[in-house]
Amino acid sequence: MIIREGTFEECFNLSKIIPEFDSPYEINEYENRCRTVNHLILIAYMGNNPIGFKMGYDRYNDGGFYSWMGGVLPGFRHKSVASKLADYQENWAFKKGYDFIQLKTRKKHGAMINFSLNRGFTVINEIPMDDPLGTRIIMKKHLN
Protein backbone atom coordinates (compact mmCIF):
# COMPACT_ATOMS: atom_id res chain seq x y z
CA MET A 1 0.00 0.00 0.00
CA ILE A 2 1.15 3.51 -0.77
CA ILE A 3 -0.21 6.88 0.33
CA ARG A 4 0.11 9.84 -2.00
CA GLU A 5 -1.36 13.28 -2.37
CA GLY A 6 -4.37 13.22 -4.66
CA THR A 7 -7.18 15.19 -6.26
CA PHE A 8 -10.73 16.28 -5.46
CA GLU A 9 -11.97 13.93 -8.17
CA GLU A 10 -10.29 10.93 -6.54
CA CYS A 11 -11.89 11.76 -3.17
CA PHE A 12 -15.27 12.30 -4.77
CA ASN A 13 -15.12 9.00 -6.67
CA LEU A 14 -14.18 7.06 -3.54
CA SER A 15 -16.85 8.78 -1.44
CA LYS A 16 -19.52 7.48 -3.83
CA ILE A 17 -18.59 3.84 -3.09
CA ILE A 18 -18.01 3.99 0.68
CA PRO A 19 -21.26 2.74 2.26
CA GLU A 20 -21.27 5.10 5.27
CA PHE A 21 -21.57 8.10 2.96
CA ASP A 22 -25.27 7.74 2.28
CA SER A 23 -25.47 11.16 0.61
CA PRO A 24 -21.94 12.07 -0.54
CA TYR A 25 -21.05 15.64 -1.37
CA GLU A 26 -20.71 16.69 -4.98
CA ILE A 27 -17.22 17.49 -6.25
CA ASN A 28 -17.91 21.24 -6.24
CA GLU A 29 -18.32 21.08 -2.43
CA TYR A 30 -14.76 19.73 -2.12
CA GLU A 31 -13.45 22.47 -4.41
CA ASN A 32 -15.41 25.26 -2.71
CA ARG A 33 -14.21 24.35 0.78
CA CYS A 34 -10.58 24.38 -0.31
CA ARG A 35 -10.50 27.17 -2.87
CA THR A 36 -8.76 29.77 -0.71
CA VAL A 37 -7.25 27.73 2.12
CA ASN A 38 -4.38 25.37 2.75
CA HIS A 39 -5.59 21.80 2.18
CA LEU A 40 -4.37 18.23 1.89
CA ILE A 41 -5.87 15.39 -0.13
CA LEU A 42 -4.53 11.89 0.50
CA ILE A 43 -5.28 8.71 -1.43
CA ALA A 44 -4.31 5.20 -0.33
CA TYR A 45 -3.53 2.77 -3.14
CA MET A 46 -3.16 -0.98 -3.25
CA GLY A 47 -1.36 -1.50 -6.53
CA ASN A 48 -3.12 0.79 -9.00
CA ASN A 49 -6.43 0.72 -7.12
CA PRO A 50 -7.54 3.55 -4.81
CA ILE A 51 -8.77 2.02 -1.55
CA GLY A 52 -9.19 4.99 0.78
CA PHE A 53 -8.86 8.73 1.19
CA LYS A 54 -8.50 11.47 3.78
CA MET A 55 -9.00 15.14 3.14
CA GLY A 56 -8.66 18.19 5.32
CA TYR A 57 -8.21 21.93 5.19
CA ASP A 58 -7.59 25.03 7.29
CA ARG A 59 -11.26 25.63 8.03
CA TYR A 60 -11.20 27.99 11.01
CA ASN A 61 -7.81 29.75 10.75
CA ASP A 62 -7.32 29.06 14.46
CA GLY A 63 -4.04 27.14 14.44
CA GLY A 64 -5.77 23.84 13.78
CA PHE A 65 -6.21 21.65 10.72
CA TYR A 66 -9.73 20.34 10.08
CA SER A 67 -9.87 16.68 9.03
CA TRP A 68 -13.04 16.89 6.95
CA MET A 69 -13.64 13.66 5.03
CA GLY A 70 -12.15 10.22 4.85
CA GLY A 71 -12.96 6.60 4.41
CA VAL A 72 -11.67 3.19 3.44
CA LEU A 73 -13.39 0.70 1.16
CA PRO A 74 -14.92 -2.15 3.23
CA GLY A 75 -12.69 -4.87 1.76
CA PHE A 76 -9.57 -3.03 2.95
CA ARG A 77 -10.57 -2.17 6.51
CA HIS A 78 -8.61 -3.49 9.50
CA LYS A 79 -5.42 -3.36 7.43
CA SER A 80 -4.06 -0.09 8.90
CA VAL A 81 -5.14 1.97 5.88
CA ALA A 82 -6.96 4.59 7.97
CA SER A 83 -4.06 4.73 10.43
CA LYS A 84 -1.53 5.33 7.69
CA LEU A 85 -3.69 8.06 6.15
CA ALA A 86 -4.10 9.70 9.58
CA ASP A 87 -0.35 9.41 10.33
CA TYR A 88 0.46 11.16 7.05
CA GLN A 89 -2.10 13.90 7.69
CA GLU A 90 -0.93 14.52 11.26
CA ASN A 91 2.76 14.61 10.28
CA TRP A 92 2.01 16.95 7.37
CA ALA A 93 -0.07 19.27 9.60
CA PHE A 94 2.63 19.34 12.28
CA LYS A 95 5.32 20.21 9.72
CA LYS A 96 3.08 23.00 8.40
CA GLY A 97 2.91 24.49 11.89
CA TYR A 98 -0.59 23.43 12.94
CA ASP A 99 -1.12 22.93 16.68
CA PHE A 100 -3.98 20.45 16.51
CA ILE A 101 -6.27 18.37 14.30
CA GLN A 102 -10.02 18.73 14.70
CA LEU A 103 -12.79 16.62 13.20
CA LYS A 104 -16.54 16.24 13.35
CA THR A 105 -18.36 12.96 13.03
CA ARG A 106 -21.78 11.62 13.89
CA LYS A 107 -22.75 9.47 16.84
CA LYS A 108 -23.85 6.72 14.42
CA HIS A 109 -20.23 6.34 13.25
CA GLY A 110 -19.00 4.47 16.33
CA ALA A 111 -16.02 2.98 14.50
CA MET A 112 -14.79 6.48 13.61
CA ILE A 113 -15.27 7.68 17.18
CA ASN A 114 -13.34 4.71 18.57
CA PHE A 115 -10.61 5.07 15.93
CA SER A 116 -10.18 8.74 16.86
CA LEU A 117 -10.19 8.09 20.61
CA ASN A 118 -7.53 5.40 20.12
CA ARG A 119 -5.40 7.94 18.23
CA GLY A 120 -5.49 10.40 21.13
CA PHE A 121 -8.45 12.58 20.18
CA THR A 122 -10.80 13.83 22.88
CA VAL A 123 -14.43 14.82 22.55
CA ILE A 124 -14.68 18.58 22.95
CA ASN A 125 -18.33 19.17 22.03
CA GLU A 126 -21.57 17.53 20.93
CA ILE A 127 -24.21 19.12 18.76
CA PRO A 128 -27.56 17.41 19.43
CA MET A 129 -29.80 16.58 16.48
CA ASP A 130 -33.43 15.43 16.34
CA ASP A 131 -32.19 11.93 15.50
CA PRO A 132 -29.78 11.07 18.35
CA LEU A 133 -27.62 8.99 15.99
CA GLY A 134 -27.11 12.13 13.92
CA THR A 135 -25.68 14.02 16.90
CA ARG A 136 -22.42 15.65 15.83
CA ILE A 137 -19.36 14.74 17.84
CA ILE A 138 -16.48 17.24 17.66
CA MET A 139 -13.04 15.85 18.50
CA LYS A 140 -9.60 17.36 18.83
CA LYS A 141 -6.02 16.11 19.06
CA HIS A 142 -3.03 18.28 19.92
CA LEU A 143 0.04 17.75 17.75
CA ASN A 144 3.49 17.68 19.33
mmCIF file with all atom_site columns, C-alpha atoms in Angstrom:
data_model
loop_
_atom_site.group_PDB
_atom_site.id
_atom_site.type_symbol
_atom_site.label_atom_id
_atom_site.label_alt_id
_atom_site.label_comp_id
_atom_site.label_asym_id
_atom_site.label_entity_id
_atom_site.label_seq_id
_atom_site.pdbx_PDB_ins_code
_atom_site.Cartn_x
_atom_site.Cartn_y
_atom_site.Cartn_z
_atom_site.occupancy
_atom_site.B_iso_or_equiv
_atom_site.pdbx_formal_charge
_atom_site.auth_seq_id
_atom_site.auth_comp_id
_atom_site.auth_asym_id
_atom_site.auth_atom_id
_atom_site.pdbx_PDB_model_num
ATOM 1   C CA . MET A 1 1   ? 0.000   0.000  0.000  1.00 0.00 ? 1   MET A CA 1
ATOM 2   C CA . ILE A 1 2   ? 1.149   3.511  -0.765 1.00 0.00 ? 2   ILE A CA 1
ATOM 3   C CA . ILE A 1 3   ? -0.210  6.881  0.333  1.00 0.00 ? 3   ILE A CA 1
ATOM 4   C CA . ARG A 1 4   ? 0.114   9.838  -1.997 1.00 0.00 ? 4   ARG A CA 1
ATOM 5   C CA . GLU A 1 5   ? -1.360  13.277 -2.371 1.00 0.00 ? 5   GLU A CA 1
ATOM 6   C CA . GLY A 1 6   ? -4.374  13.219 -4.660 1.00 0.00 ? 6   GLY A CA 1
ATOM 7   C CA . THR A 1 7   ? -7.184  15.186 -6.257 1.00 0.00 ? 7   THR A CA 1
ATOM 8   C CA . PHE A 1 8   ? -10.728 16.285 -5.457 1.00 0.00 ? 8   PHE A CA 1
ATOM 9   C CA . GLU A 1 9   ? -11.970 13.934 -8.167 1.00 0.00 ? 9   GLU A CA 1
ATOM 10  C CA . GLU A 1 10  ? -10.287 10.930 -6.542 1.00 0.00 ? 10  GLU A CA 1
ATOM 11  C CA . CYS A 1 11  ? -11.885 11.762 -3.170 1.00 0.00 ? 11  CYS A CA 1
ATOM 12  C CA . PHE A 1 12  ? -15.268 12.301 -4.766 1.00 0.00 ? 12  PHE A CA 1
ATOM 13  C CA . ASN A 1 13  ? -15.116 9.001  -6.670 1.00 0.00 ? 13  ASN A CA 1
ATOM 14  C CA . LEU A 1 14  ? -14.175 7.056  -3.538 1.00 0.00 ? 14  LEU A CA 1
ATOM 15  C CA . SER A 1 15  ? -16.849 8.777  -1.439 1.00 0.00 ? 15  SER A CA 1
ATOM 16  C CA . LYS A 1 16  ? -19.517 7.481  -3.831 1.00 0.00 ? 16  LYS A CA 1
ATOM 17  C CA . ILE A 1 17  ? -18.590 3.840  -3.089 1.00 0.00 ? 17  ILE A CA 1
ATOM 18  C CA . ILE A 1 18  ? -18.006 3.991  0.678  1.00 0.00 ? 18  ILE A CA 1
ATOM 19  C CA . PRO A 1 19  ? -21.255 2.737  2.258  1.00 0.00 ? 19  PRO A CA 1
ATOM 20  C CA . GLU A 1 20  ? -21.269 5.098  5.273  1.00 0.00 ? 20  GLU A CA 1
ATOM 21  C CA . PHE A 1 21  ? -21.567 8.100  2.960  1.00 0.00 ? 21  PHE A CA 1
ATOM 22  C CA . ASP A 1 22  ? -25.265 7.735  2.283  1.00 0.00 ? 22  ASP A CA 1
ATOM 23  C CA . SER A 1 23  ? -25.466 11.158 0.614  1.00 0.00 ? 23  SER A CA 1
ATOM 24  C CA . PRO A 1 24  ? -21.939 12.075 -0.545 1.00 0.00 ? 24  PRO A CA 1
ATOM 25  C CA . TYR A 1 25  ? -21.048 15.641 -1.365 1.00 0.00 ? 25  TYR A CA 1
ATOM 26  C CA . GLU A 1 26  ? -20.713 16.692 -4.982 1.00 0.00 ? 26  GLU A CA 1
ATOM 27  C CA . ILE A 1 27  ? -17.218 17.487 -6.249 1.00 0.00 ? 27  ILE A CA 1
ATOM 28  C CA . ASN A 1 28  ? -17.911 21.244 -6.241 1.00 0.00 ? 28  ASN A CA 1
ATOM 29  C CA . GLU A 1 29  ? -18.321 21.082 -2.431 1.00 0.00 ? 29  GLU A CA 1
ATOM 30  C CA . TYR A 1 30  ? -14.761 19.730 -2.124 1.00 0.00 ? 30  TYR A CA 1
ATOM 31  C CA . GLU A 1 31  ? -13.449 22.467 -4.408 1.00 0.00 ? 31  GLU A CA 1
ATOM 32  C CA . ASN A 1 32  ? -15.409 25.261 -2.706 1.00 0.00 ? 32  ASN A CA 1
ATOM 33  C CA . ARG A 1 33  ? -14.214 24.355 0.778  1.00 0.00 ? 33  ARG A CA 1
ATOM 34  C CA . CYS A 1 34  ? -10.580 24.379 -0.310 1.00 0.00 ? 34  CYS A CA 1
ATOM 35  C CA . ARG A 1 35  ? -10.499 27.172 -2.872 1.00 0.00 ? 35  ARG A CA 1
ATOM 36  C CA . THR A 1 36  ? -8.763  29.767 -0.712 1.00 0.00 ? 36  THR A CA 1
ATOM 37  C CA . VAL A 1 37  ? -7.250  27.726 2.117  1.00 0.00 ? 37  VAL A CA 1
ATOM 38  C CA . ASN A 1 38  ? -4.378  25.373 2.745  1.00 0.00 ? 38  ASN A CA 1
ATOM 39  C CA . HIS A 1 39  ? -5.589  21.800 2.182  1.00 0.00 ? 39  HIS A CA 1
ATOM 40  C CA . LEU A 1 40  ? -4.366  18.225 1.891  1.00 0.00 ? 40  LEU A CA 1
ATOM 41  C CA . ILE A 1 41  ? -5.871  15.392 -0.126 1.00 0.00 ? 41  ILE A CA 1
ATOM 42  C CA . LEU A 1 42  ? -4.535  11.891 0.502  1.00 0.00 ? 42  LEU A CA 1
ATOM 43  C CA . ILE A 1 43  ? -5.284  8.713  -1.425 1.00 0.00 ? 43  ILE A CA 1
ATOM 44  C CA . ALA A 1 44  ? -4.306  5.200  -0.325 1.00 0.00 ? 44  ALA A CA 1
ATOM 45  C CA . TYR A 1 45  ? -3.533  2.772  -3.137 1.00 0.00 ? 45  TYR A CA 1
ATOM 46  C CA . MET A 1 46  ? -3.156  -0.976 -3.254 1.00 0.00 ? 46  MET A CA 1
ATOM 47  C CA . GLY A 1 47  ? -1.358  -1.499 -6.527 1.00 0.00 ? 47  GLY A CA 1
ATOM 48  C CA . ASN A 1 48  ? -3.120  0.795  -9.001 1.00 0.00 ? 48  ASN A CA 1
ATOM 49  C CA . ASN A 1 49  ? -6.429  0.721  -7.121 1.00 0.00 ? 49  ASN A CA 1
ATOM 50  C CA . PRO A 1 50  ? -7.538  3.554  -4.813 1.00 0.00 ? 50  PRO A CA 1
ATOM 51  C CA . ILE A 1 51  ? -8.767  2.018  -1.551 1.00 0.00 ? 51  ILE A CA 1
ATOM 52  C CA . GLY A 1 52  ? -9.189  4.987  0.776  1.00 0.00 ? 52  GLY A CA 1
ATOM 53  C CA . PHE A 1 53  ? -8.857  8.729  1.190  1.00 0.00 ? 53  PHE A CA 1
ATOM 54  C CA . LYS A 1 54  ? -8.499  11.471 3.780  1.00 0.00 ? 54  LYS A CA 1
ATOM 55  C CA . MET A 1 55  ? -9.003  15.137 3.141  1.00 0.00 ? 55  MET A CA 1
ATOM 56  C CA . GLY A 1 56  ? -8.665  18.194 5.324  1.00 0.00 ? 56  GLY A CA 1
ATOM 57  C CA . TYR A 1 57  ? -8.207  21.932 5.190  1.00 0.00 ? 57  TYR A CA 1
ATOM 58  C CA . ASP A 1 58  ? -7.592  25.032 7.285  1.00 0.00 ? 58  ASP A CA 1
ATOM 59  C CA . ARG A 1 59  ? -11.262 25.626 8.034  1.00 0.00 ? 59  ARG A CA 1
ATOM 60  C CA . TYR A 1 60  ? -11.198 27.993 11.009 1.00 0.00 ? 60  TYR A CA 1
ATOM 61  C CA . ASN A 1 61  ? -7.808  29.754 10.747 1.00 0.00 ? 61  ASN A CA 1
ATOM 62  C CA . ASP A 1 62  ? -7.320  29.058 14.463 1.00 0.00 ? 62  ASP A CA 1
ATOM 63  C CA . GLY A 1 63  ? -4.043  27.137 14.439 1.00 0.00 ? 63  GLY A CA 1
ATOM 64  C CA . GLY A 1 64  ? -5.770  23.843 13.776 1.00 0.00 ? 64  GLY A CA 1
ATOM 65  C CA . PHE A 1 65  ? -6.213  21.650 10.720 1.00 0.00 ? 65  PHE A CA 1
ATOM 66  C CA . TYR A 1 66  ? -9.731  20.338 10.082 1.00 0.00 ? 66  TYR A CA 1
ATOM 67  C CA . SER A 1 67  ? -9.874  16.683 9.028  1.00 0.00 ? 67  SER A CA 1
ATOM 68  C CA . TRP A 1 68  ? -13.038 16.886 6.954  1.00 0.00 ? 68  TRP A CA 1
ATOM 69  C CA . MET A 1 69  ? -13.638 13.659 5.027  1.00 0.00 ? 69  MET A CA 1
ATOM 70  C CA . GLY A 1 70  ? -12.150 10.217 4.847  1.00 0.00 ? 70  GLY A CA 1
ATOM 71  C CA . GLY A 1 71  ? -12.965 6.600  4.407  1.00 0.00 ? 71  GLY A CA 1
ATOM 72  C CA . VAL A 1 72  ? -11.669 3.195  3.442  1.00 0.00 ? 72  VAL A CA 1
ATOM 73  C CA . LEU A 1 73  ? -13.394 0.703  1.158  1.00 0.00 ? 73  LEU A CA 1
ATOM 74  C CA . PRO A 1 74  ? -14.918 -2.149 3.234  1.00 0.00 ? 74  PRO A CA 1
ATOM 75  C CA . GLY A 1 75  ? -12.693 -4.868 1.759  1.00 0.00 ? 75  GLY A CA 1
ATOM 76  C CA . PHE A 1 76  ? -9.570  -3.034 2.950  1.00 0.00 ? 76  PHE A CA 1
ATOM 77  C CA . ARG A 1 77  ? -10.567 -2.173 6.511  1.00 0.00 ? 77  ARG A CA 1
ATOM 78  C CA . HIS A 1 78  ? -8.609  -3.486 9.497  1.00 0.00 ? 78  HIS A CA 1
ATOM 79  C CA . LYS A 1 79  ? -5.418  -3.362 7.431  1.00 0.00 ? 79  LYS A CA 1
ATOM 80  C CA . SER A 1 80  ? -4.057  -0.085 8.903  1.00 0.00 ? 80  SER A CA 1
ATOM 81  C CA . VAL A 1 81  ? -5.141  1.972  5.876  1.00 0.00 ? 81  VAL A CA 1
ATOM 82  C CA . ALA A 1 82  ? -6.964  4.594  7.970  1.00 0.00 ? 82  ALA A CA 1
ATOM 83  C CA . SER A 1 83  ? -4.064  4.729  10.433 1.00 0.00 ? 83  SER A CA 1
ATOM 84  C CA . LYS A 1 84  ? -1.530  5.330  7.687  1.00 0.00 ? 84  LYS A CA 1
ATOM 85  C CA . LEU A 1 85  ? -3.687  8.057  6.155  1.00 0.00 ? 85  LEU A CA 1
ATOM 86  C CA . ALA A 1 86  ? -4.101  9.699  9.580  1.00 0.00 ? 86  ALA A CA 1
ATOM 87  C CA . ASP A 1 87  ? -0.354  9.406  10.327 1.00 0.00 ? 87  ASP A CA 1
ATOM 88  C CA . TYR A 1 88  ? 0.463   11.155 7.055  1.00 0.00 ? 88  TYR A CA 1
ATOM 89  C CA . GLN A 1 89  ? -2.099  13.904 7.691  1.00 0.00 ? 89  GLN A CA 1
ATOM 90  C CA . GLU A 1 90  ? -0.930  14.517 11.258 1.00 0.00 ? 90  GLU A CA 1
ATOM 91  C CA . ASN A 1 91  ? 2.755   14.606 10.282 1.00 0.00 ? 91  ASN A CA 1
ATOM 92  C CA . TRP A 1 92  ? 2.007   16.954 7.374  1.00 0.00 ? 92  TRP A CA 1
ATOM 93  C CA . ALA A 1 93  ? -0.070  19.269 9.601  1.00 0.00 ? 93  ALA A CA 1
ATOM 94  C CA . PHE A 1 94  ? 2.630   19.335 12.285 1.00 0.00 ? 94  PHE A CA 1
ATOM 95  C CA . LYS A 1 95  ? 5.325   20.206 9.718  1.00 0.00 ? 95  LYS A CA 1
ATOM 96  C CA . LYS A 1 96  ? 3.077   22.998 8.396  1.00 0.00 ? 96  LYS A CA 1
ATOM 97  C CA . GLY A 1 97  ? 2.911   24.491 11.894 1.00 0.00 ? 97  GLY A CA 1
ATOM 98  C CA . TYR A 1 98  ? -0.588  23.433 12.937 1.00 0.00 ? 98  TYR A CA 1
ATOM 99  C CA . ASP A 1 99  ? -1.122  22.932 16.677 1.00 0.00 ? 99  ASP A CA 1
ATOM 100 C CA . PHE A 1 100 ? -3.979  20.446 16.506 1.00 0.00 ? 100 PHE A CA 1
ATOM 101 C CA . ILE A 1 101 ? -6.268  18.374 14.297 1.00 0.00 ? 101 ILE A CA 1
ATOM 102 C CA . GLN A 1 102 ? -10.018 18.734 14.696 1.00 0.00 ? 102 GLN A CA 1
ATOM 103 C CA . LEU A 1 103 ? -12.786 16.618 13.203 1.00 0.00 ? 103 LEU A CA 1
ATOM 104 C CA . LYS A 1 104 ? -16.538 16.240 13.349 1.00 0.00 ? 104 LYS A CA 1
ATOM 105 C CA . THR A 1 105 ? -18.364 12.956 13.028 1.00 0.00 ? 105 THR A CA 1
ATOM 106 C CA . ARG A 1 106 ? -21.783 11.615 13.891 1.00 0.00 ? 106 ARG A CA 1
ATOM 107 C CA . LYS A 1 107 ? -22.753 9.469  16.839 1.00 0.00 ? 107 LYS A CA 1
ATOM 108 C CA . LYS A 1 108 ? -23.845 6.716  14.421 1.00 0.00 ? 108 LYS A CA 1
ATOM 109 C CA . HIS A 1 109 ? -20.227 6.339  13.251 1.00 0.00 ? 109 HIS A CA 1
ATOM 110 C CA . GLY A 1 110 ? -19.004 4.474  16.331 1.00 0.00 ? 110 GLY A CA 1
ATOM 111 C CA . ALA A 1 111 ? -16.023 2.978  14.496 1.00 0.00 ? 111 ALA A CA 1
ATOM 112 C CA . MET A 1 112 ? -14.791 6.480  13.610 1.00 0.00 ? 112 MET A CA 1
ATOM 113 C CA . ILE A 1 113 ? -15.270 7.683  17.176 1.00 0.00 ? 113 ILE A CA 1
ATOM 114 C CA . ASN A 1 114 ? -13.338 4.709  18.570 1.00 0.00 ? 114 ASN A CA 1
ATOM 115 C CA . PHE A 1 115 ? -10.614 5.072  15.930 1.00 0.00 ? 115 PHE A CA 1
ATOM 116 C CA . SER A 1 116 ? -10.178 8.737  16.855 1.00 0.00 ? 116 SER A CA 1
ATOM 117 C CA . LEU A 1 117 ? -10.185 8.094  20.612 1.00 0.00 ? 117 LEU A CA 1
ATOM 118 C CA . ASN A 1 118 ? -7.534  5.401  20.121 1.00 0.00 ? 118 ASN A CA 1
ATOM 119 C CA . ARG A 1 119 ? -5.403  7.938  18.226 1.00 0.00 ? 119 ARG A CA 1
ATOM 120 C CA . GLY A 1 120 ? -5.488  10.404 21.127 1.00 0.00 ? 120 GLY A CA 1
ATOM 121 C CA . PHE A 1 121 ? -8.448  12.584 20.177 1.00 0.00 ? 121 PHE A CA 1
ATOM 122 C CA . THR A 1 122 ? -10.797 13.830 22.877 1.00 0.00 ? 122 THR A CA 1
ATOM 123 C CA . VAL A 1 123 ? -14.433 14.817 22.552 1.00 0.00 ? 123 VAL A CA 1
ATOM 124 C CA . ILE A 1 124 ? -14.682 18.583 22.952 1.00 0.00 ? 124 ILE A CA 1
ATOM 125 C CA . ASN A 1 125 ? -18.329 19.165 22.031 1.00 0.00 ? 125 ASN A CA 1
ATOM 126 C CA . GLU A 1 126 ? -21.566 17.530 20.928 1.00 0.00 ? 126 GLU A CA 1
ATOM 127 C CA . ILE A 1 127 ? -24.211 19.120 18.759 1.00 0.00 ? 127 ILE A CA 1
ATOM 128 C CA . PRO A 1 128 ? -27.564 17.410 19.429 1.00 0.00 ? 128 PRO A CA 1
ATOM 129 C CA . MET A 1 129 ? -29.800 16.577 16.482 1.00 0.00 ? 129 MET A CA 1
ATOM 130 C CA . ASP A 1 130 ? -33.433 15.429 16.341 1.00 0.00 ? 130 ASP A CA 1
ATOM 131 C CA . ASP A 1 131 ? -32.188 11.930 15.505 1.00 0.00 ? 131 ASP A CA 1
ATOM 132 C CA . PRO A 1 132 ? -29.780 11.072 18.346 1.00 0.00 ? 132 PRO A CA 1
ATOM 133 C CA . LEU A 1 133 ? -27.619 8.987  15.992 1.00 0.00 ? 133 LEU A CA 1
ATOM 134 C CA . GLY A 1 134 ? -27.106 12.125 13.916 1.00 0.00 ? 134 GLY A CA 1
ATOM 135 C CA . THR A 1 135 ? -25.678 14.024 16.896 1.00 0.00 ? 135 THR A CA 1
ATOM 136 C CA . ARG A 1 136 ? -22.416 15.653 15.825 1.00 0.00 ? 136 ARG A CA 1
ATOM 137 C CA . ILE A 1 137 ? -19.355 14.740 17.843 1.00 0.00 ? 137 ILE A CA 1
ATOM 138 C CA . ILE A 1 138 ? -16.479 17.237 17.664 1.00 0.00 ? 138 ILE A CA 1
ATOM 139 C CA . MET A 1 139 ? -13.044 15.846 18.496 1.00 0.00 ? 139 MET A CA 1
ATOM 140 C CA . LYS A 1 140 ? -9.595  17.357 18.826 1.00 0.00 ? 140 LYS A CA 1
ATOM 141 C CA . LYS A 1 141 ? -6.018  16.106 19.060 1.00 0.00 ? 141 LYS A CA 1
ATOM 142 C CA . HIS A 1 142 ? -3.026  18.284 19.920 1.00 0.00 ? 142 HIS A CA 1
ATOM 143 C CA . LEU A 1 143 ? 0.043   17.746 17.755 1.00 0.00 ? 143 LEU A CA 1
ATOM 144 C CA . ASN A 1 144 ? 3.490   17.680 19.332 1.00 0.00 ? 144 ASN A CA 1
#
